[in-house]
mmCIF file of C-alpha atoms and ligand atoms in Angstrom:
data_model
loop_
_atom_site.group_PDB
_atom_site.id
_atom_site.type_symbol
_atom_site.label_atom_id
_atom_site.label_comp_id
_atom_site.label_asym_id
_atom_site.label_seq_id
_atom_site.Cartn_x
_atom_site.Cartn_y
_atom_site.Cartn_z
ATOM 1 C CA UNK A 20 146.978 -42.170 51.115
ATOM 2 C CA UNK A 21 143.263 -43.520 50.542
ATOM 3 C CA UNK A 22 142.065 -44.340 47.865
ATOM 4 C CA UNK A 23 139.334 -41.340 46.573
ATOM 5 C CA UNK A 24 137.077 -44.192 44.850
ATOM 6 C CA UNK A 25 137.145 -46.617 48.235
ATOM 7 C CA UNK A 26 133.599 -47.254 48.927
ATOM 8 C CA UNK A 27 131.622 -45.127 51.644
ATOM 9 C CA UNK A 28 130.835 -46.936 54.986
ATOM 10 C CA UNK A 29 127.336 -48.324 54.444
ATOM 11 C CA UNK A 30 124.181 -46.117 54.895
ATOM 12 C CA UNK A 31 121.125 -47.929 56.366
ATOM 13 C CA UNK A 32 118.169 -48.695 53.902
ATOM 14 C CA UNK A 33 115.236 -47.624 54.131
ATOM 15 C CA UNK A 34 113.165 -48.880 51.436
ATOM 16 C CA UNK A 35 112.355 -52.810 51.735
ATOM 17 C CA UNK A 36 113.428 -53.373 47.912
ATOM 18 C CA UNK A 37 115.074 -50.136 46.343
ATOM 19 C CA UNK A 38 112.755 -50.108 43.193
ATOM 20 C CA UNK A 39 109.234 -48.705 42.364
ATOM 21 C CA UNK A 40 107.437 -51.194 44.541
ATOM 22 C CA UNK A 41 109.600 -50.681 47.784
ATOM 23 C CA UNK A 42 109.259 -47.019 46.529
ATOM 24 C CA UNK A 43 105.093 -47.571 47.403
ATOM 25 C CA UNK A 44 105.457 -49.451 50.110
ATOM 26 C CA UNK A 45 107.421 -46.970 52.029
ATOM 27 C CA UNK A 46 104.608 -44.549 51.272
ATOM 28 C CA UNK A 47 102.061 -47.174 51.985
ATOM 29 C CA UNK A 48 103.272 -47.842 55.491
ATOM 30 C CA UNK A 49 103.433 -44.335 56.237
ATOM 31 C CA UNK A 50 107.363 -44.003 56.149
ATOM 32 C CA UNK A 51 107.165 -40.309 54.605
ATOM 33 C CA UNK A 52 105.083 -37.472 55.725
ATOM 34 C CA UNK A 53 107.976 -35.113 54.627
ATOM 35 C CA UNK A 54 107.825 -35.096 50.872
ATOM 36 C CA UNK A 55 109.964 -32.770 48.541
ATOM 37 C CA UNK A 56 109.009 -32.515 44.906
ATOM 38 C CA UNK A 57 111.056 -30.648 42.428
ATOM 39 C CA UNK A 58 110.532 -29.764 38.783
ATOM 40 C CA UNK A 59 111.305 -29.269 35.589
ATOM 41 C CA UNK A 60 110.004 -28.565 31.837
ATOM 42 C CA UNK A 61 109.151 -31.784 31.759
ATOM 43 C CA UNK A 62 105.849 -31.231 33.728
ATOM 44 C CA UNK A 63 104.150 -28.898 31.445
ATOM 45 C CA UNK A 64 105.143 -30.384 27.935
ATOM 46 C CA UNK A 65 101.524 -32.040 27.802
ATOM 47 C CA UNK A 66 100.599 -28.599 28.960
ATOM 48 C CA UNK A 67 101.821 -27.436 25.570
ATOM 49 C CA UNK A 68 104.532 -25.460 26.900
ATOM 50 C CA UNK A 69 108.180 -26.933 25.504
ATOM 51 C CA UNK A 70 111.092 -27.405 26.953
ATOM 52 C CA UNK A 71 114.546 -26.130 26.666
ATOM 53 C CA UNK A 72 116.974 -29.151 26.140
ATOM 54 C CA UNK A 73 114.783 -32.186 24.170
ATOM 55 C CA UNK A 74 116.237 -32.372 21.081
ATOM 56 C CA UNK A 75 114.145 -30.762 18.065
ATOM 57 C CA UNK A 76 111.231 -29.767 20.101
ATOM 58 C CA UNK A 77 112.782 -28.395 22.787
ATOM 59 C CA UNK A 78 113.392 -23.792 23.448
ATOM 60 C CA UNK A 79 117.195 -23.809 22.936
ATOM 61 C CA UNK A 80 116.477 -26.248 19.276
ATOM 62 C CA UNK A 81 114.212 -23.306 18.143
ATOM 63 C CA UNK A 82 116.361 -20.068 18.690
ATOM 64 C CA UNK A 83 117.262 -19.524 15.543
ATOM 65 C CA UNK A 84 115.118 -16.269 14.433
ATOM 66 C CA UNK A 85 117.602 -14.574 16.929
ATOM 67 C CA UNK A 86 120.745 -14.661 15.419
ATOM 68 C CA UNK A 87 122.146 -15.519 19.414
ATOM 69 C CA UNK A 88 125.505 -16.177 19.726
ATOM 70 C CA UNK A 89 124.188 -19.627 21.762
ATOM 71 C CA UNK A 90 121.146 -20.624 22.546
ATOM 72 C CA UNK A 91 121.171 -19.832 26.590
ATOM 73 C CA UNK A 92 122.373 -16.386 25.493
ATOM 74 C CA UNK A 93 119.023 -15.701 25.383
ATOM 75 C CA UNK A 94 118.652 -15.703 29.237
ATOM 76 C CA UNK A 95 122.313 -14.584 30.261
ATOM 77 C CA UNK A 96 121.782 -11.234 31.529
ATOM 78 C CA UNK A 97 125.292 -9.713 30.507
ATOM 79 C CA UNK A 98 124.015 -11.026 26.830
ATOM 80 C CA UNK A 99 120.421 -9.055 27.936
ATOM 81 C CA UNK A 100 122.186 -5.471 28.525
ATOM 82 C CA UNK A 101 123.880 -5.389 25.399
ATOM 83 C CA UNK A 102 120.868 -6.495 23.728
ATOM 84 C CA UNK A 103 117.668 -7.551 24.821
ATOM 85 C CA UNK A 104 115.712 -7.423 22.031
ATOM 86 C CA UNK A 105 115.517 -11.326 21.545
ATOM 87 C CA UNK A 106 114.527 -11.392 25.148
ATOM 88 C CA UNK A 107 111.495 -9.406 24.445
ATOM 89 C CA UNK A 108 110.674 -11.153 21.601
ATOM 90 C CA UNK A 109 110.582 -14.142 22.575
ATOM 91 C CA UNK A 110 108.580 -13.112 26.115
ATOM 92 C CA UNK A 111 106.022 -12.133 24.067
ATOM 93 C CA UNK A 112 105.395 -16.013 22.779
ATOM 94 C CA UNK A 113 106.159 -17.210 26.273
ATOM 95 C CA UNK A 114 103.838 -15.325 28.685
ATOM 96 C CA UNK A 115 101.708 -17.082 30.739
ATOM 97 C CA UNK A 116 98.549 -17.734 28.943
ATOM 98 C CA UNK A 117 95.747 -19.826 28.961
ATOM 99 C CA UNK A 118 97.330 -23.552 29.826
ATOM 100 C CA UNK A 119 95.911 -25.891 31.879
ATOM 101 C CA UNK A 120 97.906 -27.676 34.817
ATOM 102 C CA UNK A 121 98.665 -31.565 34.022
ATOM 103 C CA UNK A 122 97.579 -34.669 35.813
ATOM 104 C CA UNK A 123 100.988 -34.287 37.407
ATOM 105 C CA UNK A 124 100.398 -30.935 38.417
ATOM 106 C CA UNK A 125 96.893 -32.359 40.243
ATOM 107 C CA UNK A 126 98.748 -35.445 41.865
ATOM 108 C CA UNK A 127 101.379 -32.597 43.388
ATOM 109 C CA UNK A 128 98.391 -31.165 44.722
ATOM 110 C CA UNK A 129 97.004 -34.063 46.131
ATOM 111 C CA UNK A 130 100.266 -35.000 47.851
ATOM 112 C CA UNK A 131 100.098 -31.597 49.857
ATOM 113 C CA UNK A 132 96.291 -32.353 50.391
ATOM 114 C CA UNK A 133 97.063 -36.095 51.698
ATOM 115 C CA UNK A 134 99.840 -33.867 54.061
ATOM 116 C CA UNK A 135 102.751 -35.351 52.791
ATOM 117 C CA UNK A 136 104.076 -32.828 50.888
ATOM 118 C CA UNK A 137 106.345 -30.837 52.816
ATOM 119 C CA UNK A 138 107.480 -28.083 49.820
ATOM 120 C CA UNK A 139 107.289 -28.401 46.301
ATOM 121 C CA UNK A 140 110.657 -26.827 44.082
ATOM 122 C CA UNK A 141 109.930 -25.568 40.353
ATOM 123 C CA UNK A 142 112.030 -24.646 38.045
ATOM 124 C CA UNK A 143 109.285 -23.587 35.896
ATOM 125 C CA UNK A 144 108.128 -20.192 35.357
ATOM 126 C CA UNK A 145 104.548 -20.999 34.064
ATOM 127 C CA UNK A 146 102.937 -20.797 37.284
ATOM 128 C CA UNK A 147 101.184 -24.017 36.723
ATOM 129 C CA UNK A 148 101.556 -25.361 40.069
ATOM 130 C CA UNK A 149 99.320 -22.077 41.654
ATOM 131 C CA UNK A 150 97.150 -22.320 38.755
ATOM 132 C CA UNK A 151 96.458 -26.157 39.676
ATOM 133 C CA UNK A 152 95.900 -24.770 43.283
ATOM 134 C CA UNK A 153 98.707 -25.684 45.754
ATOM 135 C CA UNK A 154 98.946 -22.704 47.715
ATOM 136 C CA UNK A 155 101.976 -20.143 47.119
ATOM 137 C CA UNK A 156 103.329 -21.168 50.304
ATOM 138 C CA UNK A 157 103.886 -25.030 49.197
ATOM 139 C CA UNK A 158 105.884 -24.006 46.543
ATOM 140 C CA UNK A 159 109.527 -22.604 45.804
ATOM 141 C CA UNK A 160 109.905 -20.914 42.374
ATOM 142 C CA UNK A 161 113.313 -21.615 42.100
ATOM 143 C CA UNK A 162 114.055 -19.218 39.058
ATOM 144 C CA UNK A 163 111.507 -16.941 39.289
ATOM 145 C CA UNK A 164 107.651 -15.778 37.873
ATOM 146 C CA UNK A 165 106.630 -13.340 35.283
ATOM 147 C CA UNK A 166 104.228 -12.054 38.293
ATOM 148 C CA UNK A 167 106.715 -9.036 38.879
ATOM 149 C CA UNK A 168 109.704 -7.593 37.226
ATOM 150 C CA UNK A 169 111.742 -4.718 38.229
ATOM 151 C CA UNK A 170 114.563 -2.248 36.570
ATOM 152 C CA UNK A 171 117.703 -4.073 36.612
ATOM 153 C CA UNK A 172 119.381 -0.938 37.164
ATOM 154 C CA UNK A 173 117.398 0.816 40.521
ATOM 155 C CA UNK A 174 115.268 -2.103 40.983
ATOM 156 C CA UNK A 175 112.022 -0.048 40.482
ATOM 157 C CA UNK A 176 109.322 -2.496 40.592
ATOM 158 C CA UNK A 177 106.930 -3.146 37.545
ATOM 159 C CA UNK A 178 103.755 -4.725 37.170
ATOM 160 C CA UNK A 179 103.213 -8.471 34.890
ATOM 161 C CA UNK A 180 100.420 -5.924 33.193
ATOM 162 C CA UNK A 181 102.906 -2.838 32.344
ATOM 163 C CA UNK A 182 105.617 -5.206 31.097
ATOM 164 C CA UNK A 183 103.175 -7.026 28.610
ATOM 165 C CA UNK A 184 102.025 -3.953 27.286
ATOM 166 C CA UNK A 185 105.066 -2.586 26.147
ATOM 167 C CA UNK A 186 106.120 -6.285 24.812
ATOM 168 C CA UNK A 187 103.227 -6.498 23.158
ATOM 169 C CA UNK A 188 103.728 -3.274 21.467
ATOM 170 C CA UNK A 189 107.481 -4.415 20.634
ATOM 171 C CA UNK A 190 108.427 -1.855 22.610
ATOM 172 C CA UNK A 191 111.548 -2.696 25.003
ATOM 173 C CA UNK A 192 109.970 -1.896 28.406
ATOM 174 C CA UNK A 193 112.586 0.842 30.214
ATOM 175 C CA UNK A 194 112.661 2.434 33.607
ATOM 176 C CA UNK A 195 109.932 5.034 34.016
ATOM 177 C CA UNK A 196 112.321 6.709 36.428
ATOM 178 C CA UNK A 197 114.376 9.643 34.203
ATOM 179 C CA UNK A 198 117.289 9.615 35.047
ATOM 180 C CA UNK A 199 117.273 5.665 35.291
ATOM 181 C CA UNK A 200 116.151 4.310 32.103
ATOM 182 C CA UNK A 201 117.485 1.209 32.735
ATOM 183 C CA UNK A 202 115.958 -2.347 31.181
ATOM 184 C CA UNK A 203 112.600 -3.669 32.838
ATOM 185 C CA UNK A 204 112.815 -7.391 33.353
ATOM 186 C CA UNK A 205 110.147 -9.831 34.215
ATOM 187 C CA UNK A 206 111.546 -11.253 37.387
ATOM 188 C CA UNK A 207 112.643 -14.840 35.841
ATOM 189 C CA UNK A 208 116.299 -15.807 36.624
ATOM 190 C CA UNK A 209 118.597 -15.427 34.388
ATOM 191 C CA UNK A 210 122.084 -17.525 34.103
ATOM 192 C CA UNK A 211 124.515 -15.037 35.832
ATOM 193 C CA UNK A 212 121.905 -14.006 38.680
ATOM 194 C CA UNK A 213 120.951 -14.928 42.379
ATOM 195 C CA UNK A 214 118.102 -17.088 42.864
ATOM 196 C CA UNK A 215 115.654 -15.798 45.066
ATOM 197 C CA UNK A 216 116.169 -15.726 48.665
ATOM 198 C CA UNK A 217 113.442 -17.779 49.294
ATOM 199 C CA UNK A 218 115.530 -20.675 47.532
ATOM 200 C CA UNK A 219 117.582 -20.435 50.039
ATOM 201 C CA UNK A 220 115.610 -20.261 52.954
ATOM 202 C CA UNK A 221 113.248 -22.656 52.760
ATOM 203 C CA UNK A 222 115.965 -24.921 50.832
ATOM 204 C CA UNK A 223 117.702 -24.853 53.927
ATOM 205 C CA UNK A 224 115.068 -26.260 56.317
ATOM 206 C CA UNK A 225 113.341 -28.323 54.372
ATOM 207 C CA UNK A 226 116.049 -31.034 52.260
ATOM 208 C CA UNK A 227 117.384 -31.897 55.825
ATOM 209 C CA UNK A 228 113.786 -33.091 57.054
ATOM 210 C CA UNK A 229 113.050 -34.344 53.580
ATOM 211 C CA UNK A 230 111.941 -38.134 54.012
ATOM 212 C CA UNK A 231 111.572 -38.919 50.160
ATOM 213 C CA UNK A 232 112.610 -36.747 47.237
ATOM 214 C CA UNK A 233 110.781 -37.438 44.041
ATOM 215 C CA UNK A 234 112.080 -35.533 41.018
ATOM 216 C CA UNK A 235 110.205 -34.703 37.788
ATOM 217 C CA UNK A 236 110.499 -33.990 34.286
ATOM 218 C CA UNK A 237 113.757 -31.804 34.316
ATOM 219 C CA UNK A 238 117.292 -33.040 32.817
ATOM 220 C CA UNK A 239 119.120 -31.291 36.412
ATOM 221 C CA UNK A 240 121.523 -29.568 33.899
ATOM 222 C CA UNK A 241 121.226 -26.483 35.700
ATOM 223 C CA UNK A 242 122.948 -25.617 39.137
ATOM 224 C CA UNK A 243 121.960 -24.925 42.151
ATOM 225 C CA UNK A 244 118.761 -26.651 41.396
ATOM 226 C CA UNK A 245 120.220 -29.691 40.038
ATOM 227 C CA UNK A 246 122.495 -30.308 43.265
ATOM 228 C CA UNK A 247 119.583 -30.294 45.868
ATOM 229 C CA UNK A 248 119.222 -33.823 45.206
ATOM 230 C CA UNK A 249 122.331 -34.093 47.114
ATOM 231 C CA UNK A 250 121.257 -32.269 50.058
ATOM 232 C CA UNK A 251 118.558 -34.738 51.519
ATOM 233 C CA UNK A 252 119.871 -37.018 54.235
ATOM 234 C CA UNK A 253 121.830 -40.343 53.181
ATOM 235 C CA UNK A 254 119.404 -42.228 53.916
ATOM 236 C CA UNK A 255 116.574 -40.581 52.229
ATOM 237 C CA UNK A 256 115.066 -42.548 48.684
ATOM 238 C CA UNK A 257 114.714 -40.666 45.754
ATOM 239 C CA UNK A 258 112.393 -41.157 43.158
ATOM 240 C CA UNK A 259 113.252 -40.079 39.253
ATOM 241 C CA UNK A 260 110.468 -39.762 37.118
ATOM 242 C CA UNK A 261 111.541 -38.918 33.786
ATOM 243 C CA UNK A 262 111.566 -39.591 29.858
ATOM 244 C CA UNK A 263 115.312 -40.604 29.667
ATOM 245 C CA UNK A 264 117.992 -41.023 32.668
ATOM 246 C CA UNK A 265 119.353 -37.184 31.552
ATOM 247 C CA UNK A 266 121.545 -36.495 34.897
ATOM 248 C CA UNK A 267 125.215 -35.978 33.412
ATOM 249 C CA UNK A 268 127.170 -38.309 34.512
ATOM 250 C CA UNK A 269 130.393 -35.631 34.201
ATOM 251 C CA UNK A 270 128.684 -33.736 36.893
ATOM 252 C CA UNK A 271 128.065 -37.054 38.982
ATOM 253 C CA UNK A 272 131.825 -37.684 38.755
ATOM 254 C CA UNK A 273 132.945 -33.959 39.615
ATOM 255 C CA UNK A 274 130.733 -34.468 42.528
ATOM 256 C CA UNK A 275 131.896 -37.666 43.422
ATOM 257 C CA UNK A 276 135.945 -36.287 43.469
ATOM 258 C CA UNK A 277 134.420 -33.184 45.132
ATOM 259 C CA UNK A 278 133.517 -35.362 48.212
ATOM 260 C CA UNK A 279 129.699 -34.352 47.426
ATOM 261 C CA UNK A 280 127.029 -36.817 47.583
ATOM 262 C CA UNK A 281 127.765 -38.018 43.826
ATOM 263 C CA UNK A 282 123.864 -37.912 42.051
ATOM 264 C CA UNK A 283 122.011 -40.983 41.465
ATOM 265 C CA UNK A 284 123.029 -44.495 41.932
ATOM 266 C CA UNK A 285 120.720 -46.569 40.164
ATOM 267 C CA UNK A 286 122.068 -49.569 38.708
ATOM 268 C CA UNK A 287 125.133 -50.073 41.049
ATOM 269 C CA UNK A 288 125.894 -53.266 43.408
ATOM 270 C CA UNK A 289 125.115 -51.127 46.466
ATOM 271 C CA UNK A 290 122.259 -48.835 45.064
ATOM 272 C CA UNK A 291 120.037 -48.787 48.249
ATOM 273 C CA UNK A 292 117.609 -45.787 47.794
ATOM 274 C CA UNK A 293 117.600 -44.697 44.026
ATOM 275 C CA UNK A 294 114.796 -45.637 41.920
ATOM 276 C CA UNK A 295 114.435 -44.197 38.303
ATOM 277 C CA UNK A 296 111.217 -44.558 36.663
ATOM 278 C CA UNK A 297 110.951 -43.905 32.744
ATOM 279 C CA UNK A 298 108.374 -42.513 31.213
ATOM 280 C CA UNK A 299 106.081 -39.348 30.946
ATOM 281 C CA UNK A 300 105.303 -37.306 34.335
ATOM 282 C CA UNK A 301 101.866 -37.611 33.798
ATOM 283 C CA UNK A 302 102.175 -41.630 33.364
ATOM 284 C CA UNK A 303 104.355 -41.715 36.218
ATOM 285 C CA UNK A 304 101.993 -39.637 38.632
ATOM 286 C CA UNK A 305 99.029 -41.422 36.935
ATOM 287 C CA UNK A 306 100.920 -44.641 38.413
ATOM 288 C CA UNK A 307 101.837 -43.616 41.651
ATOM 289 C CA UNK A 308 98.197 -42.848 42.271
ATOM 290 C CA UNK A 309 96.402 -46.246 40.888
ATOM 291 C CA UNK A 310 99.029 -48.211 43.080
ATOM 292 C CA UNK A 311 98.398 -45.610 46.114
ATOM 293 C CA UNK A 312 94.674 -45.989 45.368
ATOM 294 C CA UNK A 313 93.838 -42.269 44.443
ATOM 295 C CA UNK A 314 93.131 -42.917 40.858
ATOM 296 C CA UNK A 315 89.391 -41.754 41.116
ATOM 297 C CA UNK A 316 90.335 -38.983 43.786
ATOM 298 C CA UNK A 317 93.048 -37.864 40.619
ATOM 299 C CA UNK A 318 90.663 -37.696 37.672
ATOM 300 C CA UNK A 319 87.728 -36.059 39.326
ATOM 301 C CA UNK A 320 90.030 -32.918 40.285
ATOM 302 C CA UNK A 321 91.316 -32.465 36.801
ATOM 303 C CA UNK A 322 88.714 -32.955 35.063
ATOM 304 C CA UNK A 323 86.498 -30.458 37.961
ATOM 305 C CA UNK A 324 89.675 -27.717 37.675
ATOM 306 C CA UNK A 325 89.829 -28.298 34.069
ATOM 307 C CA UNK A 326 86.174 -27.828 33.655
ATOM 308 C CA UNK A 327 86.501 -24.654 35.906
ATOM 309 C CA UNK A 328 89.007 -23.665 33.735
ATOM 310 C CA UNK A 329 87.222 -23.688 30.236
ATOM 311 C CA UNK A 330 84.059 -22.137 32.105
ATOM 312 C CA UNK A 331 86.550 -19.044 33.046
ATOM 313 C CA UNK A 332 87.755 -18.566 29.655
ATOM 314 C CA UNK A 333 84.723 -19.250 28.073
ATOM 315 C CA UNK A 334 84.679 -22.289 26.583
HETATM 316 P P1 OAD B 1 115.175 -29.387 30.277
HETATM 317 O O1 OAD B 1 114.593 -29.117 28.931
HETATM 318 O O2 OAD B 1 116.627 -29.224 30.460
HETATM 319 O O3 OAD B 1 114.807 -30.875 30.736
HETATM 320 C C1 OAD B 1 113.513 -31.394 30.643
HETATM 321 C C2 OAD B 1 113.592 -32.879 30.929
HETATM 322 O O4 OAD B 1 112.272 -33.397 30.973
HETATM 323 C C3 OAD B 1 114.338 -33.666 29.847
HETATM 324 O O5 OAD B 1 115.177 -34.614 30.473
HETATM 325 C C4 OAD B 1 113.223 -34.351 29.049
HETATM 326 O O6 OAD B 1 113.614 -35.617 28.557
HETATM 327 C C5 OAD B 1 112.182 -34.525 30.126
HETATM 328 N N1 OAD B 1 110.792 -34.502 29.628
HETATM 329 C C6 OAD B 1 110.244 -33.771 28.635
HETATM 330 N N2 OAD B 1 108.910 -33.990 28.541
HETATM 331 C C7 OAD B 1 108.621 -34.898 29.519
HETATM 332 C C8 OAD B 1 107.422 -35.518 29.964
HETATM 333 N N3 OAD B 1 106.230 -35.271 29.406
HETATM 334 N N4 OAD B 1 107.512 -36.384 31.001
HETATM 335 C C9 OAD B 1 108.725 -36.661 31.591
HETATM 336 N N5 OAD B 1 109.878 -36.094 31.221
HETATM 337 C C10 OAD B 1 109.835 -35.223 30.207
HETATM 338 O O7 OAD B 1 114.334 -28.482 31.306
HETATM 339 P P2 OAD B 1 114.698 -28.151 32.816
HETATM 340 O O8 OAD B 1 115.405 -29.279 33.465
HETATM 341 O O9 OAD B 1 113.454 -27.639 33.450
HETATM 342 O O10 OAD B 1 116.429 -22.005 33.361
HETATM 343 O O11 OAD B 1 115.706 -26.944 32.602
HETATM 344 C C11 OAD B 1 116.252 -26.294 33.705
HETATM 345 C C12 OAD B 1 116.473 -24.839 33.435
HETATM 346 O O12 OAD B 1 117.209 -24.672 32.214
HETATM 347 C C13 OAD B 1 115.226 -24.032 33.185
HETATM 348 O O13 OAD B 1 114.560 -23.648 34.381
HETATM 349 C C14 OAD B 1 115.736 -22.848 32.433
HETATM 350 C C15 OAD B 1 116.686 -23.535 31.494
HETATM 351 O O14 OAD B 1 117.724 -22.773 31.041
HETATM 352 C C16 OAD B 1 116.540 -20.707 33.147
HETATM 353 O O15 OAD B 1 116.096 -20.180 32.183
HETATM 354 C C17 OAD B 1 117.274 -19.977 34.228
HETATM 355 ZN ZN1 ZN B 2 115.509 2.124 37.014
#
């Protein structure tokens, strides 16, 4: 019988060192044309907007006004039709508002501007990204928007504008339709539902054409998002950017014993196209774009779309 640890036959390398230097170079020599970003939290915390898992700061830390039975209750939807008051009370501090898109967000935008960019995957349901002006079709919102919401019961669309109303009257929004009267939910995704179809779709064409992956700001504790990092070609280098190295390694092994591609490798003997890169998203994109030469190009569209920004809201 084999052995289920025996090493994999070797996969050719395509970076010229496999660290954040070979990582430029292979952009620099025009290697990739066939970038795939994907996203977490961590791309809007200098936004303002937390994030669910960092300790004390982060969504599920600060739950407590709710009385939840755990913190991700909040967005189970079995949890939601018993009782969705929380839900609606904490929508109404989480609607989109008035934030402005990050230097990250801008560098994403620049990579689809430069043509490299070949789809962009959020988990985020700020809406940053379109805000910062990479168009809709760039960009996969892997769990969802605020932009619509339907009845979970007949599916009755709803506008953003109804649903805020009635949350912002602490009303719980329900199905205009009589003899419906089901629960109106902004269309986020909610632990124990599909992810839209166009995850699928466009998840399916695009990982195996992907020619580097870079992945930002999001701990990849949540599936299926977290195990598209798997489904780029072997050869393909992937790029963490990140505050702390937060891929469980349980999942890694489960993977591993699964026969799946196993998550990162980044410190092993035979690493050959995983490079993780600690710090903020904004430092790391900030980075990437002084050694790619696009500092300049980077600060004059944030602070021009930032400007734009205040002049819309009136500052
Ligand atoms: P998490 O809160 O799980 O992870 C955010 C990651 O970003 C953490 O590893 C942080 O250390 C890191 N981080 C925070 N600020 C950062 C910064 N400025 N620069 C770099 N890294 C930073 O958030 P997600 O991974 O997005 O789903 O969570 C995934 C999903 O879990 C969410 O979409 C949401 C949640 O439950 C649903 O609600 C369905
Ligand atoms: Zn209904």
């Amino acid at each position: 019988m084999g052995n289920l640890f025996q090493s994999a036959p070797k996969v050719e390398q395509l970076l010229s060192e496999v660290n954040y230097d070979g990582i430029i170079k292979y952009i620099q020599d025009g290697k990739c044309t066939n970038i795939i970003t994907m996203a977490g939290a961590g791309i809007s915390t200098s936004a303002g907007i937390p994030d669910f898992r960092t300790p004390g700061t982060g969504l599920y830390d600060n739950l407590a006004k709710y009385d939840l039975p755990n913190p991700q209750a909040i967005f189970e939807i079995h949890f939601f039709r018993k009782n969705p008051a929380p839900f609606y009370a904490l929508a109404k501090e989480l609607y989109p508002g008035v934030f402005k898109p990050t230097p990250c967000h801008y560098f994403l935008r620049l990579l689809h501007e430069k043509k490299l960019l070949l789809r962009h995957y959020t988990q985020n349901i700020d809406t940053l990204e379109r805000v910062a002006g990479i168009p809709e079709e760039m960009i996969v919102e892997a769990h969802g928007t605020f932009a619509t919401a339907h009845c979970i019961d007949c599916r009755k669309q709803f506008s953003q504008e109804w649903v805020k109303d009635k949350v912002f009257a602490d009303e719980i929004p329900k199905c205009t339709d009589k003899k419906c009267g089901g629960l109106v939910k902004p269309d986020i995704v909610f632990f124990g539902e599909n992810l839209p179809f166009r995850f699928l779709s466009c998840s399916m064409k695009d990982f195996p054409k992907c020619d580097l992956l870079i992945i930002l700001g999001t701990s990849l504790a949540v599936q299926p998002f977290a195990s598209l990092i798997d489904r780029v070609p072997d050869t393909t280098p992937r790029l963490y950017i990140n505050l702390e190295k937060s891929e469980s390694d349980a999942s890694n092994l489960l993977s591993k014993l699964m026969g799946g591609g196993g998550g990162f490798d980044f410190e092993s003997d035979s690493k050959y196209r995983d490079v993780f890169w600690q710090g903020t998203c904004d430092d790391g994109c900030v980075s990437l774009s002084e050694r790619l030469g696009w500092k300049a190009e980077l600060d004059k569209l944030t602070l021009e779309e930032h400007a734009k920004i205040d002049k819309e809201i009136g500052q």
